Amino acid sequence: MTQTAQTAIRPVADVQRKLRRAADEQVAQVLALVDAMPVRGAADALIAPLRGRLAAIEPIRPLSVTRLLFRPLDPVITTGPRWRPGAPAVPRTALPTIGDAVIAQLGPFARSIQASIAGRDGKEHAIVNQAGASLWPPAAALLAQMPIPADWGLATGLPNACYPEIRTNIAAVLHQAIPLSQRTRDAGGADPTPAISAILHATQADYPAGLGIVLAVLLADGVTAAPVLLAALAMPGIPVDLAVEHTLDRAQHMLTAVLPLVGLAAASFQAAHIAALLDAIEGPDARPTLRSHAQRIRQVADEACRSRLLQALDQEFLPKLATAGVALDDAAVTGLESVARGLRRLALAGRRFGAAAMYDKLLGRTAAGACASINSTLTRMERLRLAELLVGSDAALKLPAV
Amino acid sequence: MDLPTPIPSHQSATFQERGVCVPFTTPALAGARVRRDARHGLALLVPNPSGGRGIYVLPWSGVRDMCHPTLHDCMLHDAIAASKAALVSPGVVRAAARRVAGDGAAGRAAHAAAVKAIQIESESRQATNRYLLYALAAQTTIQASAAEVAALADVVDEIGIGPYAARAGIPIRLAQVEGLRAALAAWSNMGADEPGYVSLVCGMADLAIRCGRHVIGAARDRVADVEGLLIDWRARAEDVAAVFSRPAWVLDGWSLPCLLWGAASGVVAQRAALIEIGQMLAVLPKEAGHWIGASIEAEANQAIRPMVGLNQDWRAGLNALDLVARNEQFRALAA
């Protein structure tokens, strides 16, 4: 590498290093700046290492036709180097090329979709689902017949032989994108099994080769993993093991590479989903091979949650509590309470992986310390509230300093 | 979306039997009511958490077996139980809730809101006191002591009279229910699903609004004849106080639904809010019909009960922490 090239790369590497240590809110701000650039160019390199983290913190991002098109595939998009043929996943490097080709073929229709989502963001679920419902079915139909783009190899770095599989996988998910989006947005608490079975049956009929990836999308929502597995195991010909193995691999990546970096809210959310996923995989109908894989991931998750909790105590809660020696304003107290709530949330998720007693002990000691901090300018009630947030009201009232 | 099916609900005979809605922050106690109980001092009335018919009538120890109440809720229960009032009324619960929030049990924002609400109420009572003094001086030659008028002002103030009428609690609460009713109707007209579900909540709101307007009007009519009011007050203070307390009873329990709907942004959140609102509303008792001179039994016979879905953890977990935080924010908005 020439000296000029090294000089050019160093600032990018420096910023990447700083971003790695930044809070979720700061990452979201940087991302907003990058998203606002008319030409992103090298800025894409800045956020490339953050992809896994972005999946966990789900920042608000402007909606574009490409982003809308691939939205249903979010849980199964993987980096180019991690993607392997046969995996129920889609390499990120293939998306711009396929997206451009689909949008070009859709022509004026794609432009009308773009106009309808201009100024909207990905958190506006009603807009996403409404515009997506117009886009996904015709895109799936078009993609199923689409020849390989001329610049495929150059643009994606993938062999031509990979294209049919990737195309089929994307088309299969887009084909079921509407029921998939309705399922994930359904907050009614009704039994999701019929909807899941309908999705799997429709995929089996129209895109049998895409069953694995559709199942992987369904499993990604760990909370409903149990009925998903139940429905999948009841149907012959579904590559359940493949989809589960892939989902567990993603969970492991989340636990080891992402959990130490994201905020407590995102960490506990991901941990809770993974706990529900593991509970489902280790359920009464579990296959021995999957169960043993799930048990390995459970150990990884236990370690990751404990480590993240200790990190949050050392770097967030205790330093903030120490500042209570001087009068804290309302925002500082709210921030302290928010961290305490985050610690409890993570402990509640983490204890599902095993070491419940450890979490009780750790948070119990922290709560006792918070309650007994005589130098604190916090009122007795505020210290009591901190203890309550950490260990619950019953345990807080039994603390000696109360 | 599959929503819980509305089921016939028990209609209490009196407001005392129905109990008073308490602004607990524990999610499992949403919609819980409280009333005096000969055996336990205080009884909690909690909607059946399984989604079935009926309500649980429990002492506080029974509540603690069912869920883990927050410190705020433990203190609020104790404050209500310690009240010297013979019966638990909306006023008793509101005063206790402000005192507990004022102690900081629901966080700093709720503390500040409670302190401000107490100050506003004090100013409003002073203004009502002055208004009654002027009215008495203008309309009658009967002499009234300052203490007598102050006591009457305390009873009259909440319905809103004179220059501070718009700032009084009851007109504000009635306007909030009217606002919720209008918003739900507009939401339904926009094509949101489950119009039958919306109409059920709207029906309950309509009844509360109709009864509320009637009893507020009746109470304000009493103030129009201030000399007659004073004479009655001297003869039957409890009866007069009962007339002025009726609006608070009728509108009791609508504060949280209004806040829930106001905080819901987007169709999904609004659907969830609609379910939660339906679960916490209690039908008006038959006594309300006596107050307005009409039967309300046919209109108030349905309610929505929570349904616990497959794989749904209803009592503990991550969601409960978020809901407590949300409920504490509501305490700051409705002190």
PDB file of N, CA, C and O in Angstrom, chain A residues 185-193 223 226-227 268 272 328-330 333 337 341 344-345 348-349 378 381-382 384-385 388-389 393-394 396-397, chain B residues 1-4 64 68-72 74-75 103-108 267-268 271-272 275 307-312 317-318 321-322 325 328:
ATOM      1  N   ARG A 185     -46.676  -6.951  13.066  1.00  0.00           N
ATOM      2  CA  ARG A 185     -47.273  -5.730  13.606  1.00  0.00           C
ATOM      3  C   ARG A 185     -48.547  -6.024  14.402  1.00  0.00           C
ATOM      4  O   ARG A 185     -49.213  -5.137  14.853  1.00  0.00           O
ATOM      5  N   ASP A 186     -48.893  -7.300  14.508  1.00  0.00           N
ATOM      6  CA  ASP A 186     -50.135  -7.671  15.167  1.00  0.00           C
ATOM      7  C   ASP A 186     -49.910  -7.715  16.678  1.00  0.00           C
ATOM      8  O   ASP A 186     -49.232  -8.585  17.187  1.00  0.00           O
ATOM      9  N   ALA A 187     -50.475  -6.736  17.385  1.00  0.00           N
ATOM     10  CA  ALA A 187     -50.253  -6.646  18.829  1.00  0.00           C
ATOM     11  C   ALA A 187     -51.420  -7.214  19.630  1.00  0.00           C
ATOM     12  O   ALA A 187     -51.531  -6.992  20.817  1.00  0.00           O
ATOM     13  N   GLY A 188     -52.298  -7.926  18.958  1.00  0.00           N
ATOM     14  CA  GLY A 188     -53.523  -8.345  19.635  1.00  0.00           C
ATOM     15  C   GLY A 188     -53.369  -9.518  20.580  1.00  0.00           C
ATOM     16  O   GLY A 188     -54.264  -9.806  21.355  1.00  0.00           O
ATOM     17  N   GLY A 189     -52.220 -10.186  20.523  1.00  0.00           N
ATOM     18  CA  GLY A 189     -52.018 -11.303  21.412  1.00  0.00           C
ATOM     19  C   GLY A 189     -52.754 -12.562  20.966  1.00  0.00           C
ATOM     20  O   GLY A 189     -52.848 -13.519  21.716  1.00  0.00           O
ATOM     21  N   ALA A 190     -53.295 -12.555  19.744  1.00  0.00           N
ATOM     22  CA  ALA A 190     -54.011 -13.731  19.278  1.00  0.00           C
ATOM     23  C   ALA A 190     -53.010 -14.823  18.893  1.00  0.00           C
ATOM     24  O   ALA A 190     -51.831 -14.551  18.657  1.00  0.00           O
ATOM     25  N   ASP A 191     -53.470 -16.068  18.827  1.00  0.00           N
ATOM     26  CA  ASP A 191     -52.607 -17.185  18.465  1.00  0.00           C
ATOM     27  C   ASP A 191     -52.062 -16.963  17.049  1.00  0.00           C
ATOM     28  O   ASP A 191     -52.817 -16.908  16.078  1.00  0.00           O
ATOM     29  N   PRO A 192     -50.732 -16.828  16.897  1.00  0.00           N
ATOM     30  CA  PRO A 192     -50.172 -16.534  15.567  1.00  0.00           C
ATOM     31  C   PRO A 192     -50.014 -17.769  14.679  1.00  0.00           C
ATOM     32  O   PRO A 192     -49.626 -17.648  13.527  1.00  0.00           O
ATOM     33  N   THR A 193     -50.284 -18.966  15.218  1.00  0.00           N
ATOM     34  CA  THR A 193     -49.992 -20.200  14.466  1.00  0.00           C
ATOM     35  C   THR A 193     -50.683 -20.255  13.097  1.00  0.00           C
ATOM     36  O   THR A 193     -50.027 -20.604  12.106  1.00  0.00           O
ATOM     37  N   VAL A 223     -39.684 -13.856  20.029  1.00  0.00           N
ATOM     38  CA  VAL A 223     -40.848 -13.957  20.911  1.00  0.00           C
ATOM     39  C   VAL A 223     -41.880 -14.937  20.365  1.00  0.00           C
ATOM     40  O   VAL A 223     -42.560 -15.625  21.122  1.00  0.00           O
ATOM     41  N   ALA A 226     -41.635 -20.011  19.220  1.00  0.00           N
ATOM     42  CA  ALA A 226     -42.253 -21.295  19.609  1.00  0.00           C
ATOM     43  C   ALA A 226     -43.362 -21.701  18.627  1.00  0.00           C
ATOM     44  O   ALA A 226     -43.319 -22.816  18.080  1.00  0.00           O
ATOM     45  N   PRO A 227     -44.356 -20.855  18.361  1.00  0.00           N
ATOM     46  CA  PRO A 227     -45.366 -21.258  17.385  1.00  0.00           C
ATOM     47  C   PRO A 227     -44.807 -21.408  15.971  1.00  0.00           C
ATOM     48  O   PRO A 227     -45.316 -22.226  15.186  1.00  0.00           O
ATOM     49  N   SER A 268     -30.881  -5.374  26.196  1.00  0.00           N
ATOM     50  CA  SER A 268     -31.868  -6.209  26.895  1.00  0.00           C
ATOM     51  C   SER A 268     -32.955  -6.685  25.939  1.00  0.00           C
ATOM     52  O   SER A 268     -33.451  -7.807  26.063  1.00  0.00           O
ATOM     53  N   ALA A 272     -33.607 -10.593  25.375  1.00  0.00           N
ATOM     54  CA  ALA A 272     -34.931 -11.177  25.638  1.00  0.00           C
ATOM     55  C   ALA A 272     -35.407 -11.982  24.433  1.00  0.00           C
ATOM     56  O   ALA A 272     -35.979 -13.073  24.585  1.00  0.00           O
ATOM     57  N   LEU A 328     -27.969  17.186  41.767  1.00  0.00           N
ATOM     58  CA  LEU A 328     -28.255  16.747  40.409  1.00  0.00           C
ATOM     59  C   LEU A 328     -29.508  17.439  39.892  1.00  0.00           C
ATOM     60  O   LEU A 328     -30.478  17.600  40.631  1.00  0.00           O
ATOM     61  N   ASP A 329     -29.471  17.829  38.629  1.00  0.00           N
ATOM     62  CA  ASP A 329     -30.696  18.405  38.066  1.00  0.00           C
ATOM     63  C   ASP A 329     -31.649  17.280  37.665  1.00  0.00           C
ATOM     64  O   ASP A 329     -31.310  16.097  37.742  1.00  0.00           O
ATOM     65  N   ASP A 330     -32.846  17.682  37.241  1.00  0.00           N
ATOM     66  CA  ASP A 330     -33.872  16.679  36.938  1.00  0.00           C
ATOM     67  C   ASP A 330     -33.408  15.701  35.858  1.00  0.00           C
ATOM     68  O   ASP A 330     -33.656  14.497  35.940  1.00  0.00           O
ATOM     69  N   VAL A 333     -31.037  13.068  37.273  1.00  0.00           N
ATOM     70  CA  VAL A 333     -31.733  12.045  38.070  1.00  0.00           C
ATOM     71  C   VAL A 333     -32.501  11.106  37.144  1.00  0.00           C
ATOM     72  O   VAL A 333     -32.474   9.880  37.313  1.00  0.00           O
ATOM     73  N   GLU A 337     -31.920   7.103  36.821  1.00  0.00           N
ATOM     74  CA  GLU A 337     -33.031   6.142  36.928  1.00  0.00           C
ATOM     75  C   GLU A 337     -33.148   5.305  35.655  1.00  0.00           C
ATOM     76  O   GLU A 337     -33.472   4.121  35.703  1.00  0.00           O
ATOM     77  N   ARG A 341     -33.022   1.329  35.451  1.00  0.00           N
ATOM     78  CA  ARG A 341     -34.090   0.555  34.792  1.00  0.00           C
ATOM     79  C   ARG A 341     -33.487  -0.366  33.719  1.00  0.00           C
ATOM     80  O   ARG A 341     -33.889  -1.511  33.571  1.00  0.00           O
ATOM     81  N   ARG A 344     -31.842  -3.406  35.316  1.00  0.00           N
ATOM     82  CA  ARG A 344     -32.843  -4.404  35.759  1.00  0.00           C
ATOM     83  C   ARG A 344     -33.398  -5.163  34.549  1.00  0.00           C
ATOM     84  O   ARG A 344     -33.597  -6.375  34.595  1.00  0.00           O
ATOM     85  N   ARG A 345     -33.633  -4.404  33.485  1.00  0.00           N
ATOM     86  CA  ARG A 345     -34.182  -5.018  32.271  1.00  0.00           C
ATOM     87  C   ARG A 345     -33.211  -6.079  31.733  1.00  0.00           C
ATOM     88  O   ARG A 345     -33.604  -7.168  31.375  1.00  0.00           O
ATOM     89  N   LEU A 348     -33.222  -9.075  33.994  1.00  0.00           N
ATOM     90  CA  LEU A 348     -34.412  -9.914  33.792  1.00  0.00           C
ATOM     91  C   LEU A 348     -34.252 -10.799  32.559  1.00  0.00           C
ATOM     92  O   LEU A 348     -34.661 -11.956  32.560  1.00  0.00           O
ATOM     93  N   ALA A 349     -33.656 -10.221  31.521  1.00  0.00           N
ATOM     94  CA  ALA A 349     -33.414 -11.027  30.317  1.00  0.00           C
ATOM     95  C   ALA A 349     -32.299 -12.028  30.581  1.00  0.00           C
ATOM     96  O   ALA A 349     -32.403 -13.203  30.218  1.00  0.00           O
ATOM     97  N   LEU A 378     -29.172  13.065  46.672  1.00  0.00           N
ATOM     98  CA  LEU A 378     -30.486  12.507  46.349  1.00  0.00           C
ATOM     99  C   LEU A 378     -31.303  12.396  47.634  1.00  0.00           C
ATOM    100  O   LEU A 378     -30.764  12.098  48.701  1.00  0.00           O
ATOM    101  N   MET A 381     -36.242   9.323  49.209  1.00  0.00           N
ATOM    102  CA  MET A 381     -37.180   8.708  48.272  1.00  0.00           C
ATOM    103  C   MET A 381     -36.491   8.414  46.939  1.00  0.00           C
ATOM    104  O   MET A 381     -36.734   7.374  46.323  1.00  0.00           O
ATOM    105  N   GLU A 382     -35.624   9.320  46.491  1.00  0.00           N
ATOM    106  CA  GLU A 382     -34.928   9.090  45.212  1.00  0.00           C
ATOM    107  C   GLU A 382     -33.970   7.905  45.318  1.00  0.00           C
ATOM    108  O   GLU A 382     -33.843   7.113  44.377  1.00  0.00           O
ATOM    109  N   LEU A 384     -34.399   5.428  47.368  1.00  0.00           N
ATOM    110  CA  LEU A 384     -35.291   4.266  47.455  1.00  0.00           C
ATOM    111  C   LEU A 384     -35.808   3.871  46.071  1.00  0.00           C
ATOM    112  O   LEU A 384     -35.918   2.692  45.733  1.00  0.00           O
ATOM    113  N   ARG A 385     -36.109   4.879  45.269  1.00  0.00           N
ATOM    114  CA  ARG A 385     -36.578   4.594  43.905  1.00  0.00           C
ATOM    115  C   ARG A 385     -35.489   3.900  43.083  1.00  0.00           C
ATOM    116  O   ARG A 385     -35.772   2.988  42.312  1.00  0.00           O
ATOM    117  N   GLU A 388     -35.487   0.424  44.122  1.00  0.00           N
ATOM    118  CA  GLU A 388     -36.658  -0.260  43.578  1.00  0.00           C
ATOM    119  C   GLU A 388     -36.442  -0.621  42.112  1.00  0.00           C
ATOM    120  O   GLU A 388     -36.760  -1.723  41.672  1.00  0.00           O
ATOM    121  N   LEU A 389     -35.903   0.325  41.350  1.00  0.00           N
ATOM    122  CA  LEU A 389     -35.675   0.065  39.931  1.00  0.00           C
ATOM    123  C   LEU A 389     -34.679  -1.078  39.729  1.00  0.00           C
ATOM    124  O   LEU A 389     -34.786  -1.850  38.788  1.00  0.00           O
ATOM    125  N   SER A 393     -39.657  -3.538  44.318  1.00  0.00           N
ATOM    126  CA  SER A 393     -40.114  -2.836  45.520  1.00  0.00           C
ATOM    127  C   SER A 393     -39.963  -3.687  46.783  1.00  0.00           C
ATOM    128  O   SER A 393     -39.554  -3.182  47.833  1.00  0.00           O
ATOM    129  N   ASP A 394     -40.275  -4.977  46.685  1.00  0.00           N
ATOM    130  CA  ASP A 394     -40.217  -5.829  47.881  1.00  0.00           C
ATOM    131  C   ASP A 394     -38.797  -5.853  48.450  1.00  0.00           C
ATOM    132  O   ASP A 394     -38.589  -5.653  49.648  1.00  0.00           O
ATOM    133  N   ALA A 396     -36.384  -3.762  47.796  1.00  0.00           N
ATOM    134  CA  ALA A 396     -35.907  -2.420  48.153  1.00  0.00           C
ATOM    135  C   ALA A 396     -36.330  -2.064  49.571  1.00  0.00           C
ATOM    136  O   ALA A 396     -35.554  -1.480  50.344  1.00  0.00           O
ATOM    137  N   LEU A 397     -37.547  -2.429  49.936  1.00  0.00           N
ATOM    138  CA  LEU A 397     -38.044  -2.075  51.268  1.00  0.00           C
ATOM    139  C   LEU A 397     -37.334  -2.860  52.373  1.00  0.00           C
ATOM    140  O   LEU A 397     -37.393  -2.471  53.540  1.00  0.00           O
TER     141      LEU A 397
ATOM    142  N   MET B   1     -56.891  -7.538  13.000  1.00  0.00           N
ATOM    143  CA  MET B   1     -56.377  -7.975  14.291  1.00  0.00           C
ATOM    144  C   MET B   1     -57.514  -8.591  15.099  1.00  0.00           C
ATOM    145  O   MET B   1     -58.616  -8.088  15.122  1.00  0.00           O
ATOM    146  N   ASP B   2     -57.232  -9.715  15.782  1.00  0.00           N
ATOM    147  CA  ASP B   2     -58.233 -10.327  16.641  1.00  0.00           C
ATOM    148  C   ASP B   2     -58.239  -9.620  17.988  1.00  0.00           C
ATOM    149  O   ASP B   2     -57.271  -9.691  18.746  1.00  0.00           O
ATOM    150  N   LEU B   3     -59.310  -8.937  18.274  1.00  0.00           N
ATOM    151  CA  LEU B   3     -59.409  -8.227  19.543  1.00  0.00           C
ATOM    152  C   LEU B   3     -60.262  -9.039  20.512  1.00  0.00           C
ATOM    153  O   LEU B   3     -61.089  -9.844  20.090  1.00  0.00           O
ATOM    154  N   PRO B   4     -60.049  -8.845  21.815  1.00  0.00           N
ATOM    155  CA  PRO B   4     -60.874  -9.557  22.780  1.00  0.00           C
ATOM    156  C   PRO B   4     -62.353  -9.254  22.552  1.00  0.00           C
ATOM    157  O   PRO B   4     -62.727  -8.131  22.215  1.00  0.00           O
ATOM    158  N   ARG B  64     -50.773  -8.116  46.829  1.00  0.00           N
ATOM    159  CA  ARG B  64     -49.331  -8.419  46.864  1.00  0.00           C
ATOM    160  C   ARG B  64     -49.058  -9.872  46.493  1.00  0.00           C
ATOM    161  O   ARG B  64     -47.954 -10.211  46.070  1.00  0.00           O
ATOM    162  N   HIS B  68     -46.448  -7.565  42.036  1.00  0.00           N
ATOM    163  CA  HIS B  68     -45.492  -6.830  42.872  1.00  0.00           C
ATOM    164  C   HIS B  68     -45.760  -5.336  42.711  1.00  0.00           C
ATOM    165  O   HIS B  68     -45.252  -4.719  41.769  1.00  0.00           O
ATOM    166  N   PRO B  69     -46.551  -4.763  43.607  1.00  0.00           N
ATOM    167  CA  PRO B  69     -46.860  -3.327  43.459  1.00  0.00           C
ATOM    168  C   PRO B  69     -45.602  -2.469  43.611  1.00  0.00           C
ATOM    169  O   PRO B  69     -44.695  -2.835  44.361  1.00  0.00           O
ATOM    170  N   THR B  70     -45.594  -1.350  42.930  1.00  0.00           N
ATOM    171  CA  THR B  70     -44.465  -0.425  43.054  1.00  0.00           C
ATOM    172  C   THR B  70     -44.504   0.252  44.429  1.00  0.00           C
ATOM    173  O   THR B  70     -45.537   0.229  45.115  1.00  0.00           O
ATOM    174  N   LEU B  71     -43.378   0.858  44.784  1.00  0.00           N
ATOM    175  CA  LEU B  71     -43.335   1.616  46.046  1.00  0.00           C
ATOM    176  C   LEU B  71     -44.413   2.688  46.043  1.00  0.00           C
ATOM    177  O   LEU B  71     -45.086   2.922  47.053  1.00  0.00           O
ATOM    178  N   HIS B  72     -44.566   3.336  44.901  1.00  0.00           N
ATOM    179  CA  HIS B  72     -45.585   4.376  44.763  1.00  0.00           C
ATOM    180  C   HIS B  72     -46.959   3.826  45.130  1.00  0.00           C
ATOM    181  O   HIS B  72     -47.711   4.450  45.880  1.00  0.00           O
ATOM    182  N   CYS B  74     -47.693   1.097  46.913  1.00  0.00           N
ATOM    183  CA  CYS B  74     -47.776   0.734  48.340  1.00  0.00           C
ATOM    184  C   CYS B  74     -48.071   1.987  49.173  1.00  0.00           C
ATOM    185  O   CYS B  74     -48.924   1.967  50.067  1.00  0.00           O
ATOM    186  N   MET B  75     -47.348   3.064  48.850  1.00  0.00           N
ATOM    187  CA  MET B  75     -47.546   4.309  49.610  1.00  0.00           C
ATOM    188  C   MET B  75     -48.936   4.890  49.353  1.00  0.00           C
ATOM    189  O   MET B  75     -49.577   5.422  50.264  1.00  0.00           O
ATOM    190  N   ASP B 103     -44.333  13.483  47.370  1.00  0.00           N
ATOM    191  CA  ASP B 103     -43.192  12.935  48.122  1.00  0.00           C
ATOM    192  C   ASP B 103     -42.106  12.403  47.194  1.00  0.00           C
ATOM    193  O   ASP B 103     -41.059  11.954  47.660  1.00  0.00           O
ATOM    194  N   GLY B 104     -42.384  12.371  45.902  1.00  0.00           N
ATOM    195  CA  GLY B 104     -41.375  11.926  44.931  1.00  0.00           C
ATOM    196  C   GLY B 104     -41.447  10.449  44.592  1.00  0.00           C
ATOM    197  O   GLY B 104     -40.558   9.917  43.941  1.00  0.00           O
ATOM    198  N   ALA B 105     -42.511   9.762  45.011  1.00  0.00           N
ATOM    199  CA  ALA B 105     -42.570   8.313  44.806  1.00  0.00           C
ATOM    200  C   ALA B 105     -42.736   7.914  43.346  1.00  0.00           C
ATOM    201  O   ALA B 105     -42.488   6.765  42.985  1.00  0.00           O
ATOM    202  N   ALA B 106     -43.162   8.855  42.500  1.00  0.00           N
ATOM    203  CA  ALA B 106     -43.304   8.526  41.070  1.00  0.00           C
ATOM    204  C   ALA B 106     -42.294   9.308  40.237  1.00  0.00           C
ATOM    205  O   ALA B 106     -42.470   9.477  39.029  1.00  0.00           O
ATOM    206  N   GLY B 107     -41.243   9.793  40.877  1.00  0.00           N
ATOM    207  CA  GLY B 107     -40.198  10.499  40.143  1.00  0.00           C
ATOM    208  C   GLY B 107     -40.354  12.015  40.211  1.00  0.00           C
ATOM    209  O   GLY B 107     -41.351  12.541  40.710  1.00  0.00           O
ATOM    210  N   ARG B 108     -39.313  12.683  39.692  1.00  0.00           N
ATOM    211  CA  ARG B 108     -39.273  14.144  39.841  1.00  0.00           C
ATOM    212  C   ARG B 108     -40.349  14.862  39.037  1.00  0.00           C
ATOM    213  O   ARG B 108     -40.884  15.875  39.477  1.00  0.00           O
ATOM    214  N   VAL B 267     -51.387   3.980  14.047  1.00  0.00           N
ATOM    215  CA  VAL B 267     -52.535   3.064  14.134  1.00  0.00           C
ATOM    216  C   VAL B 267     -52.274   1.911  15.098  1.00  0.00           C
ATOM    217  O   VAL B 267     -53.142   1.534  15.896  1.00  0.00           O
ATOM    218  N   VAL B 268     -51.066   1.363  15.060  1.00  0.00           N
ATOM    219  CA  VAL B 268     -50.775   0.212  15.916  1.00  0.00           C
ATOM    220  C   VAL B 268     -50.873   0.591  17.386  1.00  0.00           C
ATOM    221  O   VAL B 268     -51.515  -0.098  18.189  1.00  0.00           O
ATOM    222  N   ARG B 271     -54.503   1.211  18.331  1.00  0.00           N
ATOM    223  CA  ARG B 271     -55.234  -0.046  18.561  1.00  0.00           C
ATOM    224  C   ARG B 271     -54.942  -0.577  19.956  1.00  0.00           C
ATOM    225  O   ARG B 271     -55.838  -0.989  20.689  1.00  0.00           O
ATOM    226  N   ALA B 272     -53.645  -0.606  20.296  1.00  0.00           N
ATOM    227  CA  ALA B 272     -53.257  -1.124  21.610  1.00  0.00           C
ATOM    228  C   ALA B 272     -53.877  -0.269  22.714  1.00  0.00           C
ATOM    229  O   ALA B 272     -54.345  -0.797  23.730  1.00  0.00           O
ATOM    230  N   ILE B 275     -57.553  -1.091  23.194  1.00  0.00           N
ATOM    231  CA  ILE B 275     -57.758  -2.318  23.986  1.00  0.00           C
ATOM    232  C   ILE B 275     -57.569  -2.013  25.471  1.00  0.00           C
ATOM    233  O   ILE B 275     -58.385  -2.403  26.313  1.00  0.00           O
ATOM    234  N   MET B 307     -57.413 -10.210  27.575  1.00  0.00           N
ATOM    235  CA  MET B 307     -57.228 -11.609  27.207  1.00  0.00           C
ATOM    236  C   MET B 307     -55.734 -11.898  27.199  1.00  0.00           C
ATOM    237  O   MET B 307     -54.961 -11.165  26.613  1.00  0.00           O
ATOM    238  N   VAL B 308     -55.337 -12.933  27.866  1.00  0.00           N
ATOM    239  CA  VAL B 308     -53.925 -13.294  27.900  1.00  0.00           C
ATOM    240  C   VAL B 308     -53.661 -14.287  26.784  1.00  0.00           C
ATOM    241  O   VAL B 308     -54.220 -15.379  26.771  1.00  0.00           O
ATOM    242  N   GLY B 309     -52.864 -13.879  25.819  1.00  0.00           N
ATOM    243  CA  GLY B 309     -52.615 -14.707  24.646  1.00  0.00           C
ATOM    244  C   GLY B 309     -51.587 -15.791  24.897  1.00  0.00           C
ATOM    245  O   GLY B 309     -50.894 -15.793  25.920  1.00  0.00           O
ATOM    246  N   LEU B 310     -51.529 -16.721  23.953  1.00  0.00           N
ATOM    247  CA  LEU B 310     -50.522 -17.778  24.009  1.00  0.00           C
ATOM    248  C   LEU B 310     -49.136 -17.147  24.066  1.00  0.00           C
ATOM    249  O   LEU B 310     -48.860 -16.186  23.363  1.00  0.00           O
ATOM    250  N   ASN B 311     -48.273 -17.669  24.877  1.00  0.00           N
ATOM    251  CA  ASN B 311     -46.885 -17.182  25.000  1.00  0.00           C
ATOM    252  C   ASN B 311     -46.788 -15.760  25.516  1.00  0.00           C
ATOM    253  O   ASN B 311     -45.772 -15.106  25.356  1.00  0.00           O
ATOM    254  N   GLN B 312     -47.841 -15.237  26.098  1.00  0.00           N
ATOM    255  CA  GLN B 312     -47.802 -13.842  26.538  1.00  0.00           C
ATOM    256  C   GLN B 312     -47.618 -13.806  28.041  1.00  0.00           C
ATOM    257  O   GLN B 312     -48.391 -14.400  28.791  1.00  0.00           O
ATOM    258  N   GLY B 317     -41.787  -9.119  33.820  1.00  0.00           N
ATOM    259  CA  GLY B 317     -40.906  -9.138  32.660  1.00  0.00           C
ATOM    260  C   GLY B 317     -40.532  -7.755  32.204  1.00  0.00           C
ATOM    261  O   GLY B 317     -40.746  -6.763  32.882  1.00  0.00           O
ATOM    262  N   LEU B 318     -39.965  -7.715  30.991  1.00  0.00           N
ATOM    263  CA  LEU B 318     -39.418  -6.462  30.490  1.00  0.00           C
ATOM    264  C   LEU B 318     -40.505  -5.430  30.283  1.00  0.00           C
ATOM    265  O   LEU B 318     -40.352  -4.269  30.601  1.00  0.00           O
ATOM    266  N   LEU B 321     -41.641  -3.164  33.246  1.00  0.00           N
ATOM    267  CA  LEU B 321     -40.785  -2.030  33.621  1.00  0.00           C
ATOM    268  C   LEU B 321     -41.092  -0.808  32.758  1.00  0.00           C
ATOM    269  O   LEU B 321     -41.163   0.318  33.249  1.00  0.00           O
ATOM    270  N   ASP B 322     -41.269  -1.043  31.476  1.00  0.00           N
ATOM    271  CA  ASP B 322     -41.577   0.071  30.571  1.00  0.00           C
ATOM    272  C   ASP B 322     -42.944   0.671  30.905  1.00  0.00           C
ATOM    273  O   ASP B 322     -43.137   1.879  30.833  1.00  0.00           O
ATOM    274  N   ALA B 325     -42.762   2.908  33.909  1.00  0.00           N
ATOM    275  CA  ALA B 325     -42.177   4.207  33.527  1.00  0.00           C
ATOM    276  C   ALA B 325     -43.212   5.061  32.806  1.00  0.00           C
ATOM    277  O   ALA B 325     -43.333   6.269  33.057  1.00  0.00           O
ATOM    278  N   GLU B 328     -45.751   6.377  35.243  1.00  0.00           N
ATOM    279  CA  GLU B 328     -45.199   7.484  36.042  1.00  0.00           C
ATOM    280  C   GLU B 328     -45.234   8.788  35.236  1.00  0.00           C
ATOM    281  O   GLU B 328     -45.464   9.861  35.796  1.00  0.00           O
TER     282      GLU B 328
END
